[in-house]
C-alpha positions as protocol buffer text, in pm:
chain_id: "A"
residue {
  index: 1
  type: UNK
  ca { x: 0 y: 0 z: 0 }
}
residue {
  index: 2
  type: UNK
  ca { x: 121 y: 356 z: -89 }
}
residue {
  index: 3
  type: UNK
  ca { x: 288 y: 509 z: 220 }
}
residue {
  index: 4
  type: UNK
  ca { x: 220 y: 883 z: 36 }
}
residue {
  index: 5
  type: UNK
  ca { x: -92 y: 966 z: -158 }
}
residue {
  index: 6
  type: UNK
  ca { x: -43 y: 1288 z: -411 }
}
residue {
  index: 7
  type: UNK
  ca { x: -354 y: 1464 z: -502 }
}
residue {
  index: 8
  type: UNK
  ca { x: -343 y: 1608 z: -878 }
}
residue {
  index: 9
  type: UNK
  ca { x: -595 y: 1817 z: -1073 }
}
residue {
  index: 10
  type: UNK
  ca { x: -589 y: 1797 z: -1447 }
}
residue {
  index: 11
  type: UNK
  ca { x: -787 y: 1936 z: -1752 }
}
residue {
  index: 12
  type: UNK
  ca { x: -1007 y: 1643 z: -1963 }
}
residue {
  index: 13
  type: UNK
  ca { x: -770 y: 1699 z: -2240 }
}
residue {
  index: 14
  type: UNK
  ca { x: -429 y: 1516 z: -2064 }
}
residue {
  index: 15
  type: UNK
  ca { x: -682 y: 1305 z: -1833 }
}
residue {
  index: 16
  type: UNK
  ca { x: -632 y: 924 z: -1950 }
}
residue {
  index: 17
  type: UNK
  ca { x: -286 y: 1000 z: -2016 }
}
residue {
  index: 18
  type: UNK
  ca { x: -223 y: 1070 z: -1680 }
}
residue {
  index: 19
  type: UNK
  ca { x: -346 y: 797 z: -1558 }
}
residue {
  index: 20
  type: UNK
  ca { x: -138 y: 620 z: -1759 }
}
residue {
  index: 21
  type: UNK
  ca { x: 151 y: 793 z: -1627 }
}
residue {
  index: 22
  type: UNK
  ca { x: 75 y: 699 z: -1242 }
}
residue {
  index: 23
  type: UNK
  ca { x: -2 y: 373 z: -1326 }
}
residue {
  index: 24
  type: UNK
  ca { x: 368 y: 283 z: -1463 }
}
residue {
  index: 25
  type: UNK
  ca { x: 541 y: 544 z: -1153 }
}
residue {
  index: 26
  type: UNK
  ca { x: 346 y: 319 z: -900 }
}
residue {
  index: 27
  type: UNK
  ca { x: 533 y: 26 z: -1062 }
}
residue {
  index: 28
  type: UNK
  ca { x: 869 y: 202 z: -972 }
}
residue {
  index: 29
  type: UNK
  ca { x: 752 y: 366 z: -672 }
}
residue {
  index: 30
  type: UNK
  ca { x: 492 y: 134 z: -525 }
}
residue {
  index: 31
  type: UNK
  ca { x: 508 y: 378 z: -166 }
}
residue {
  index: 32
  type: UNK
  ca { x: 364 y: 703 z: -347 }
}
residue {
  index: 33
  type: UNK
  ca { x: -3 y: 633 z: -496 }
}
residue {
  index: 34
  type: UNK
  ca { x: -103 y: 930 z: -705 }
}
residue {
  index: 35
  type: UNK
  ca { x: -508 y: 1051 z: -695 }
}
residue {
  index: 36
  type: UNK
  ca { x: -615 y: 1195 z: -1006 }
}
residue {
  index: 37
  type: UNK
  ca { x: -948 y: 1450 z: -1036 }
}
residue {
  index: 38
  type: UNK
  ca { x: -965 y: 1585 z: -1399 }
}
residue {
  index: 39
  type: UNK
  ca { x: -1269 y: 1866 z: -1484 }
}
residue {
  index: 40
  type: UNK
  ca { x: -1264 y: 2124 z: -1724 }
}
residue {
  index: 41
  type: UNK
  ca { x: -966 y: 2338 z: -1763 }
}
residue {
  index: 42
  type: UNK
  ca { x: -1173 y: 2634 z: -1659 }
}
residue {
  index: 43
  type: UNK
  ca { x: -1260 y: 2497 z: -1353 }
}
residue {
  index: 44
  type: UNK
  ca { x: -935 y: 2314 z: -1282 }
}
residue {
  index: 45
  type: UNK
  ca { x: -804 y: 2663 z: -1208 }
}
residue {
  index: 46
  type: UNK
  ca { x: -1032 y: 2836 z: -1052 }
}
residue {
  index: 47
  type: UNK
  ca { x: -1056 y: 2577 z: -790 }
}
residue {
  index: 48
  type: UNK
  ca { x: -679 y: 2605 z: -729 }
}
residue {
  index: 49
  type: UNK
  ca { x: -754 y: 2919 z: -694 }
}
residue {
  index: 50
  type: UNK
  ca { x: -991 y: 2937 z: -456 }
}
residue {
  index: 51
  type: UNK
  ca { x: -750 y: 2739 z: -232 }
}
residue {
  index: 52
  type: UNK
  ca { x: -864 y: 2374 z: -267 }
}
residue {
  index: 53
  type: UNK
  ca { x: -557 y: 2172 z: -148 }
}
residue {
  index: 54
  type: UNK
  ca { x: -360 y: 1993 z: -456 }
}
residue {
  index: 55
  type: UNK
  ca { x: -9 y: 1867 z: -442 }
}
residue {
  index: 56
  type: UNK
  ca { x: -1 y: 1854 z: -878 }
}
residue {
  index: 57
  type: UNK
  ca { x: -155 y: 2091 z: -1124 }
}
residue {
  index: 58
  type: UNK
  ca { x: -145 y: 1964 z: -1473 }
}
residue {
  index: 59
  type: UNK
  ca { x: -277 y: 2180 z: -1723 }
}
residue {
  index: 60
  type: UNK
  ca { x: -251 y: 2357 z: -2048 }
}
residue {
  index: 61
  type: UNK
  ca { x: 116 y: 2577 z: -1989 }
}
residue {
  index: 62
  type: UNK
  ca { x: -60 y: 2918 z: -2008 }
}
residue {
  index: 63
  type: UNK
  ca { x: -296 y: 2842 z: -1724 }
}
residue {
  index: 64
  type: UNK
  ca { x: 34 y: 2714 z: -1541 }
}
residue {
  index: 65
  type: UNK
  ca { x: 186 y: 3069 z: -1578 }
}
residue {
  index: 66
  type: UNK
  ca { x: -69 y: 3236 z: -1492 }
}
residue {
  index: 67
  type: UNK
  ca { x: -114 y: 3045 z: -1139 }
}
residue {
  index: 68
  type: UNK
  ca { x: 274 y: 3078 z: -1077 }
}
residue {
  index: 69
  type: UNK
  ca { x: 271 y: 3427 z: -1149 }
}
residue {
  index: 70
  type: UNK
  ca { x: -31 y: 3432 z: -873 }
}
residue {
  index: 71
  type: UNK
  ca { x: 151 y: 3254 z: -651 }
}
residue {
  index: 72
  type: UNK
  ca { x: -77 y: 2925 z: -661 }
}
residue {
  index: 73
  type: UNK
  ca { x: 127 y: 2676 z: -788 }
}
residue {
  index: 74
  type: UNK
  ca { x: 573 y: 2717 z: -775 }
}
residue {
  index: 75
  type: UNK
  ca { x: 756 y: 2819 z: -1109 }
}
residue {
  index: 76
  type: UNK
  ca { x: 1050 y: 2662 z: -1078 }
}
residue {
  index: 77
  type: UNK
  ca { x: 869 y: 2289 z: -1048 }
}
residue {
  index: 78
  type: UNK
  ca { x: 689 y: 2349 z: -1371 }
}
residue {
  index: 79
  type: UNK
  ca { x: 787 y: 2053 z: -1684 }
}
residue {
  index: 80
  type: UNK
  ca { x: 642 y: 2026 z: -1998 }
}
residue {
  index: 81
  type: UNK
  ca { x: 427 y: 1737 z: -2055 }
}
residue {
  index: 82
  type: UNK
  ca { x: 330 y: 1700 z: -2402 }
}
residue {
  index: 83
  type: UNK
  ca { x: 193 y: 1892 z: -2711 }
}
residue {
  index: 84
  type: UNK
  ca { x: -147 y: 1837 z: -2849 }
}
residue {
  index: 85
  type: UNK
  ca { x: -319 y: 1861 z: -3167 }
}
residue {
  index: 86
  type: UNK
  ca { x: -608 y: 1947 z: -3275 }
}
residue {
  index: 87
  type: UNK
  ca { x: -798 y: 1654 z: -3455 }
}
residue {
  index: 88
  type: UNK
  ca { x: -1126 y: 1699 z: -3654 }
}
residue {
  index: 89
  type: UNK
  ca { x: -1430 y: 1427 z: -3648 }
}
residue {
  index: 90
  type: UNK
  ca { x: -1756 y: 1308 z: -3742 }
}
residue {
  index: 91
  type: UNK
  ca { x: -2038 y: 1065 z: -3709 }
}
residue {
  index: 92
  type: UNK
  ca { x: -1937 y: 730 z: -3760 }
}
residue {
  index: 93
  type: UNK
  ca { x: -2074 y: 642 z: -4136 }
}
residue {
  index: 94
  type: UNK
  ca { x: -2096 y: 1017 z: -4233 }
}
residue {
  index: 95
  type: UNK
  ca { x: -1915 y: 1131 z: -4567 }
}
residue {
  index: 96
  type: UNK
  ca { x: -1557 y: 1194 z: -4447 }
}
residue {
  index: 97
  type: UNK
  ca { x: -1506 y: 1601 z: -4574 }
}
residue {
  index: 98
  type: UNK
  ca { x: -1179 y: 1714 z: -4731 }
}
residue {
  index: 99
  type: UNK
  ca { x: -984 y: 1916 z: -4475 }
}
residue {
  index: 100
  type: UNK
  ca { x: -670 y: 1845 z: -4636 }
}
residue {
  index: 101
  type: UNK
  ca { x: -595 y: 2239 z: -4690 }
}
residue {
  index: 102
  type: UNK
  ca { x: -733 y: 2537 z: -4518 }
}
residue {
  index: 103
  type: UNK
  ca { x: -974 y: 2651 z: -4801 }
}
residue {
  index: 104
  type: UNK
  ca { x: -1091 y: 2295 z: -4784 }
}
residue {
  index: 105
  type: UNK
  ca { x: -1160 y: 2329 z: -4396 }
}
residue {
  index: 106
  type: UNK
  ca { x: -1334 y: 2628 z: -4385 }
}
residue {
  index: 107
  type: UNK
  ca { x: -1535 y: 2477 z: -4647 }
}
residue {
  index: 108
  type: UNK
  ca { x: -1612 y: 2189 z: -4435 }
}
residue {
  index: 109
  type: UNK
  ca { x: -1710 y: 2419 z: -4152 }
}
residue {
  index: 110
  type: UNK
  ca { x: -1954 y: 2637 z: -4376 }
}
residue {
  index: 111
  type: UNK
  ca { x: -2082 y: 2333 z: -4513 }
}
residue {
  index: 112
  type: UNK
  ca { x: -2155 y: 2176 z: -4131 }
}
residue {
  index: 113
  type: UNK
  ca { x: -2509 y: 2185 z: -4014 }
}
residue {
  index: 114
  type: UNK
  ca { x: -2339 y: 2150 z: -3611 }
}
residue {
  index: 115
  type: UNK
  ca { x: -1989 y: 2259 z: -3494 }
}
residue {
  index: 116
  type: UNK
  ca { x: -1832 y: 2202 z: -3177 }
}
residue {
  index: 117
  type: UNK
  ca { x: -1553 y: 2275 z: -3001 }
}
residue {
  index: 118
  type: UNK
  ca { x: -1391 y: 2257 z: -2641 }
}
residue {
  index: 119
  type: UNK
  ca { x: -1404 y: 2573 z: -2419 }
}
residue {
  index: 120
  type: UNK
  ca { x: -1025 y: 2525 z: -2353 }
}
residue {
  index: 121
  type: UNK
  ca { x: -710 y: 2671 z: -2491 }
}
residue {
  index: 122
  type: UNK
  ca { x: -796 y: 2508 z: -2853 }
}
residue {
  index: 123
  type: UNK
  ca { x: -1141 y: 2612 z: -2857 }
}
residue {
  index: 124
  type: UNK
  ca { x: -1006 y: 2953 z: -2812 }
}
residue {
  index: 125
  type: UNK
  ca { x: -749 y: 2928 z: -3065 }
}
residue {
  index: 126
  type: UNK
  ca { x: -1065 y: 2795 z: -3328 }
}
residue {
  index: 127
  type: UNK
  ca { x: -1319 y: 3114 z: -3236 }
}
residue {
  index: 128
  type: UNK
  ca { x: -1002 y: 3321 z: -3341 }
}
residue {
  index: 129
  type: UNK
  ca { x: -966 y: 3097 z: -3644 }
}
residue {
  index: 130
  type: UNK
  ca { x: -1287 y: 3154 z: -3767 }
}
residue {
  index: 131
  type: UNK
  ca { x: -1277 y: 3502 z: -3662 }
}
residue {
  index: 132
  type: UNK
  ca { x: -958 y: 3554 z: -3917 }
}
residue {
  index: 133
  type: UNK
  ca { x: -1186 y: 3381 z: -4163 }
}
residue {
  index: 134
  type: UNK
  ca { x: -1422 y: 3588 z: -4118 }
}
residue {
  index: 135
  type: UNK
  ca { x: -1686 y: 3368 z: -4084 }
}
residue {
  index: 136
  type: UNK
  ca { x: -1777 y: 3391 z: -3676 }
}
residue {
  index: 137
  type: UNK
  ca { x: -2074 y: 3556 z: -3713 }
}
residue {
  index: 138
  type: UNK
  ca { x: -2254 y: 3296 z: -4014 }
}
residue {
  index: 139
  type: UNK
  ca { x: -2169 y: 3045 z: -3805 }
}
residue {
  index: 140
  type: UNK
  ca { x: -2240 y: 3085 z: -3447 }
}
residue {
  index: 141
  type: UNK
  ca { x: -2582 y: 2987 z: -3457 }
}
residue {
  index: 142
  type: UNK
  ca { x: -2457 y: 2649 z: -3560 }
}
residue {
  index: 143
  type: UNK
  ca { x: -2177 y: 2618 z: -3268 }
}
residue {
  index: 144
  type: UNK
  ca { x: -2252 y: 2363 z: -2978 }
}
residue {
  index: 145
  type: UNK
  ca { x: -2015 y: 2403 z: -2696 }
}
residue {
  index: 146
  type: UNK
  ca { x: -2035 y: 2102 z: -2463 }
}
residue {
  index: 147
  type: UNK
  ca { x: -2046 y: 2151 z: -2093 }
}
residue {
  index: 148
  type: UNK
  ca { x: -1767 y: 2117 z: -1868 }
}
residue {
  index: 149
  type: UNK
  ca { x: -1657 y: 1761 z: -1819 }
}
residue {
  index: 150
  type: UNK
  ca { x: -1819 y: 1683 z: -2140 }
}
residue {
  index: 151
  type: UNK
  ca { x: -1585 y: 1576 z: -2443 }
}
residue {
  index: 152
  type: UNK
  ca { x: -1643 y: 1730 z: -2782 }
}
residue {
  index: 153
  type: UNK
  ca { x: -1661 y: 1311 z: -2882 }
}
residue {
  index: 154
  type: UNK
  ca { x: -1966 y: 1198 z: -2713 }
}
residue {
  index: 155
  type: UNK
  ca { x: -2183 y: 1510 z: -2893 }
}
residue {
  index: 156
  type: UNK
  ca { x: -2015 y: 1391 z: -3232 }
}
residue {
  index: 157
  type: UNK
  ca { x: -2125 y: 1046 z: -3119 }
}
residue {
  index: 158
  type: UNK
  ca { x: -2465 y: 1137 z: -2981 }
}
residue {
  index: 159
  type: UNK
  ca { x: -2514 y: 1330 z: -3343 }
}
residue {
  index: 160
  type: UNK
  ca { x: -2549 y: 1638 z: -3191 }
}
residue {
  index: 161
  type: UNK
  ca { x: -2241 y: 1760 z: -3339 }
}
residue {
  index: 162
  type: UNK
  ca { x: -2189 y: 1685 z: -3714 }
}
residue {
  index: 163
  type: UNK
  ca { x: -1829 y: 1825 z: -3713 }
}
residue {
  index: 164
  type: UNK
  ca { x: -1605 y: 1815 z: -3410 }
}
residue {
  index: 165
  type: UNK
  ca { x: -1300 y: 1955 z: -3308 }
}
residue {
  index: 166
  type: UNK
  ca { x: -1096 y: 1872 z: -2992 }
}
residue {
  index: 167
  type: UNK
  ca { x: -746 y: 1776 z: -2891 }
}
residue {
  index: 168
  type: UNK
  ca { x: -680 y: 1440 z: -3019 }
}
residue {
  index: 169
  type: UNK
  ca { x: -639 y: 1259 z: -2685 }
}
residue {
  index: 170
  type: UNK
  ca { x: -974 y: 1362 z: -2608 }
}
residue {
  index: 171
  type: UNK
  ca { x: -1081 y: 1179 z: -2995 }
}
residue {
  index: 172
  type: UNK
  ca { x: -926 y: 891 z: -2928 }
}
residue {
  index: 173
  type: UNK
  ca { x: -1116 y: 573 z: -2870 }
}
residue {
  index: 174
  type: UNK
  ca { x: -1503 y: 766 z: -2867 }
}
residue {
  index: 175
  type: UNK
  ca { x: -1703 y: 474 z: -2974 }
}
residue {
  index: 176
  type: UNK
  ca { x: -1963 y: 619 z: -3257 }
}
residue {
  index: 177
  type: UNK
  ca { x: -1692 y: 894 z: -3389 }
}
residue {
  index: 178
  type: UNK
  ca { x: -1485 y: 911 z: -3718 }
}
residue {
  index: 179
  type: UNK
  ca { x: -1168 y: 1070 z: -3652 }
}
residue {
  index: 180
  type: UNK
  ca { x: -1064 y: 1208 z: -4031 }
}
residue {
  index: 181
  type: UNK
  ca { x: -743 y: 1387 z: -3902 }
}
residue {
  index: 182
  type: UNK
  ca { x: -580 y: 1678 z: -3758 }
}
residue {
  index: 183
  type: UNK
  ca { x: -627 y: 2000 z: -3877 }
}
residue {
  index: 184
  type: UNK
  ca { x: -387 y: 2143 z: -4205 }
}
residue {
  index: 185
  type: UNK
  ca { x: -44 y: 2263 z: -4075 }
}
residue {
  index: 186
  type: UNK
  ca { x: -122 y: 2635 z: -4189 }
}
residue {
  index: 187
  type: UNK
  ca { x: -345 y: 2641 z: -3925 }
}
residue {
  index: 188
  type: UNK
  ca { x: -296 y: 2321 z: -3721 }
}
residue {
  index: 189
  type: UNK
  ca { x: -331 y: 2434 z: -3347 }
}
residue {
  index: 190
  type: UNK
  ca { x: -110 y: 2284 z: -3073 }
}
residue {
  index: 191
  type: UNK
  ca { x: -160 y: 2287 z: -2688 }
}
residue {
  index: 192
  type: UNK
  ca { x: 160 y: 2246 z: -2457 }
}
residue {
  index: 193
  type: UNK
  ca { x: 45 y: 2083 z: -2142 }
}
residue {
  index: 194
  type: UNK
  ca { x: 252 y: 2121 z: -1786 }
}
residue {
  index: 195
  type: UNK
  ca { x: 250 y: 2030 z: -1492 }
}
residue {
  index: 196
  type: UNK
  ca { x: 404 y: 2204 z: -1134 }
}
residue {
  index: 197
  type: UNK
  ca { x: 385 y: 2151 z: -780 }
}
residue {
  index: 198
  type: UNK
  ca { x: 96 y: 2361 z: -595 }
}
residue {
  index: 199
  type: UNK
  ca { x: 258 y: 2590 z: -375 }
}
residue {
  index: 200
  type: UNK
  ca { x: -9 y: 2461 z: -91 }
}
residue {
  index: 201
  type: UNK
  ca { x: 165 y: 2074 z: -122 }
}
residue {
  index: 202
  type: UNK
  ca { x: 330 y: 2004 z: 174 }
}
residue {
  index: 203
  type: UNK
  ca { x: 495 y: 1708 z: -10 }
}
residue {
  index: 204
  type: UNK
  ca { x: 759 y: 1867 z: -186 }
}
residue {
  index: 205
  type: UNK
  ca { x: 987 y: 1585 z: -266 }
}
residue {
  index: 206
  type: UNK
  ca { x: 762 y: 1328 z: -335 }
}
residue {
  index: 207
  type: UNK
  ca { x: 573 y: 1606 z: -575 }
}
residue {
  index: 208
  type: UNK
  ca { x: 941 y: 1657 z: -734 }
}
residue {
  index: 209
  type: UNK
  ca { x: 1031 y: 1270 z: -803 }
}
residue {
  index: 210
  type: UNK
  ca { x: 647 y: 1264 z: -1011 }
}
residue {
  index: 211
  type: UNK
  ca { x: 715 y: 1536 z: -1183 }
}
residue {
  index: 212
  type: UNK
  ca { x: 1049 y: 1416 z: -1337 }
}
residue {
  index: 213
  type: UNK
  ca { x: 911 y: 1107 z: -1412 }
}
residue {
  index: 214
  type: UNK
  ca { x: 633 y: 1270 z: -1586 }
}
residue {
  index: 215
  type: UNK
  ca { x: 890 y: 1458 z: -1809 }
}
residue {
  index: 216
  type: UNK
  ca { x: 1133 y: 1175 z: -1849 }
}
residue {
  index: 217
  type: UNK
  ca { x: 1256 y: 1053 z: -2194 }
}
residue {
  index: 218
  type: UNK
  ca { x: 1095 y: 703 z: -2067 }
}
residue {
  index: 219
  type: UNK
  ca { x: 743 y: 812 z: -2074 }
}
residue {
  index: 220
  type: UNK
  ca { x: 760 y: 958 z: -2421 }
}
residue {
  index: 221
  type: UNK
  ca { x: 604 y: 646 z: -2576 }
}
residue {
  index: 222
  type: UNK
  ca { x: 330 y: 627 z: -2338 }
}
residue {
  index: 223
  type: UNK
  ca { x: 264 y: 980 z: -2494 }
}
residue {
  index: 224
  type: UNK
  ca { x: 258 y: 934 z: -2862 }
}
residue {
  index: 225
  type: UNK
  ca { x: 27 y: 646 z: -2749 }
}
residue {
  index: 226
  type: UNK
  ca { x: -188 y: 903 z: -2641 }
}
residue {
  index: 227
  type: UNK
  ca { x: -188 y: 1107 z: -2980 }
}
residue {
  index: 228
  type: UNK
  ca { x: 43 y: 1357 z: -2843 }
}
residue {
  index: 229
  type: UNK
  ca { x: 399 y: 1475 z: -2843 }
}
residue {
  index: 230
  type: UNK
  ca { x: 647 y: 1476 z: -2602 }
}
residue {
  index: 231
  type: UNK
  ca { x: 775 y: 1790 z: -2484 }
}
């Protein structure tokens, strides 16, 4: 049995990765068990900052700096994770659209009857996207944006959403989804994901030894498993 338990708050988008990750540093360090909660990135960091106790905050590297630079979680602990794509999806069975270039996305998009996207970093990074295009306003009626906790995936599967975007991890194995790729490197949108000790952790070291496992050239693998990149 784990002598130390570390509590860590994640975003959905690095959520089955991470448990991943504890699962193979238990098998090295069987004393430290590792308790995962993942939410929405939103509320991830709001609840750190309201002063719930966390020993780990993993989420998208922005967020981090803006809770070390408030003092909520300690700068010099923070790693990079991984970096995450943006992968596009439909229905399974529905006609697979070109999004091969991006006139051929934004085609796609016009062409949608239902968007969705994450309210996370991505989703941000999209609105702006279609903003450039300048196609925000034609569209919006047509957006869905899921509620927290709930992945971009299960409305595509649901057919509530007929063309889906979300970091890949999050695509990955939705039963009733087509995943038809990642969006066109012009205007492909990647998410680096971190993780640092919360400055409320009264665990420092044990904190420290996850975190460089997390980061270590040994997990990379585990990683690209995941759809993602190591950092």
């Amino acid at each position: 049995m784990p002598q130390t338990t570390l509590t860590l708050i994640s975003s959905m988008a690095t959520k089955a990765l991470l448990a991943d990750l504890v699962a193979a540093f238990a098998q090295q360090h069987p004393d430290t068990g590792v308790a995962i909660t993942s939410v929405g990135g939103v509320d991830a960091a709001k609840r750190v900052v309201a002063g719930e106790a966390f020993d780990i905050v993993a989420l998208a590297s922005d967020a981090i700096a803006r809770l070390a630079t408030s003092g909520h979680v300690v700068a010099d602990t923070r790693v990079d994770l991984v970096h995450s794509a943006v992968a596009v999806a439909v229905p399974a069975g529905a006609p697979l659209p070109d999004i091969s270039t991006e006139a051929a996305l934004k085609a796609a998009v016009l062409a949608a009857p239902t968007l969705g996207y994450s309210t996370g970093p991505s989703g941000v990074q999209l609105a702006a996207l279609f903003e450039r295009w300048g196609i925000a306003q034609q569209i919006a009626p047509r957006i869905v944006t899921p509620p927290p906790g709930i992945s971009v995936g299960s409305l595509v599967a649901r057919g509530e959403v007929a063309l889906g975007f979300q970091q890949l991890s999050e695509m990955m194995g939705v039963p009733g989804i087509q995943v038809i790729g990642g969006l066109p490197e012009a205007v492909q949108i990647v998410t680096t994901f971190s993780a640092a000790r919360a400055t409320v952790s009264p665990q420092a070291a044990a904190v420290q030894t996850f975190l460089d496992f997390a980061a270590s050239p040994a997990t990379a693998d585990l990683k690209r498993q995941h759809g993602m990149t190591p950092a």
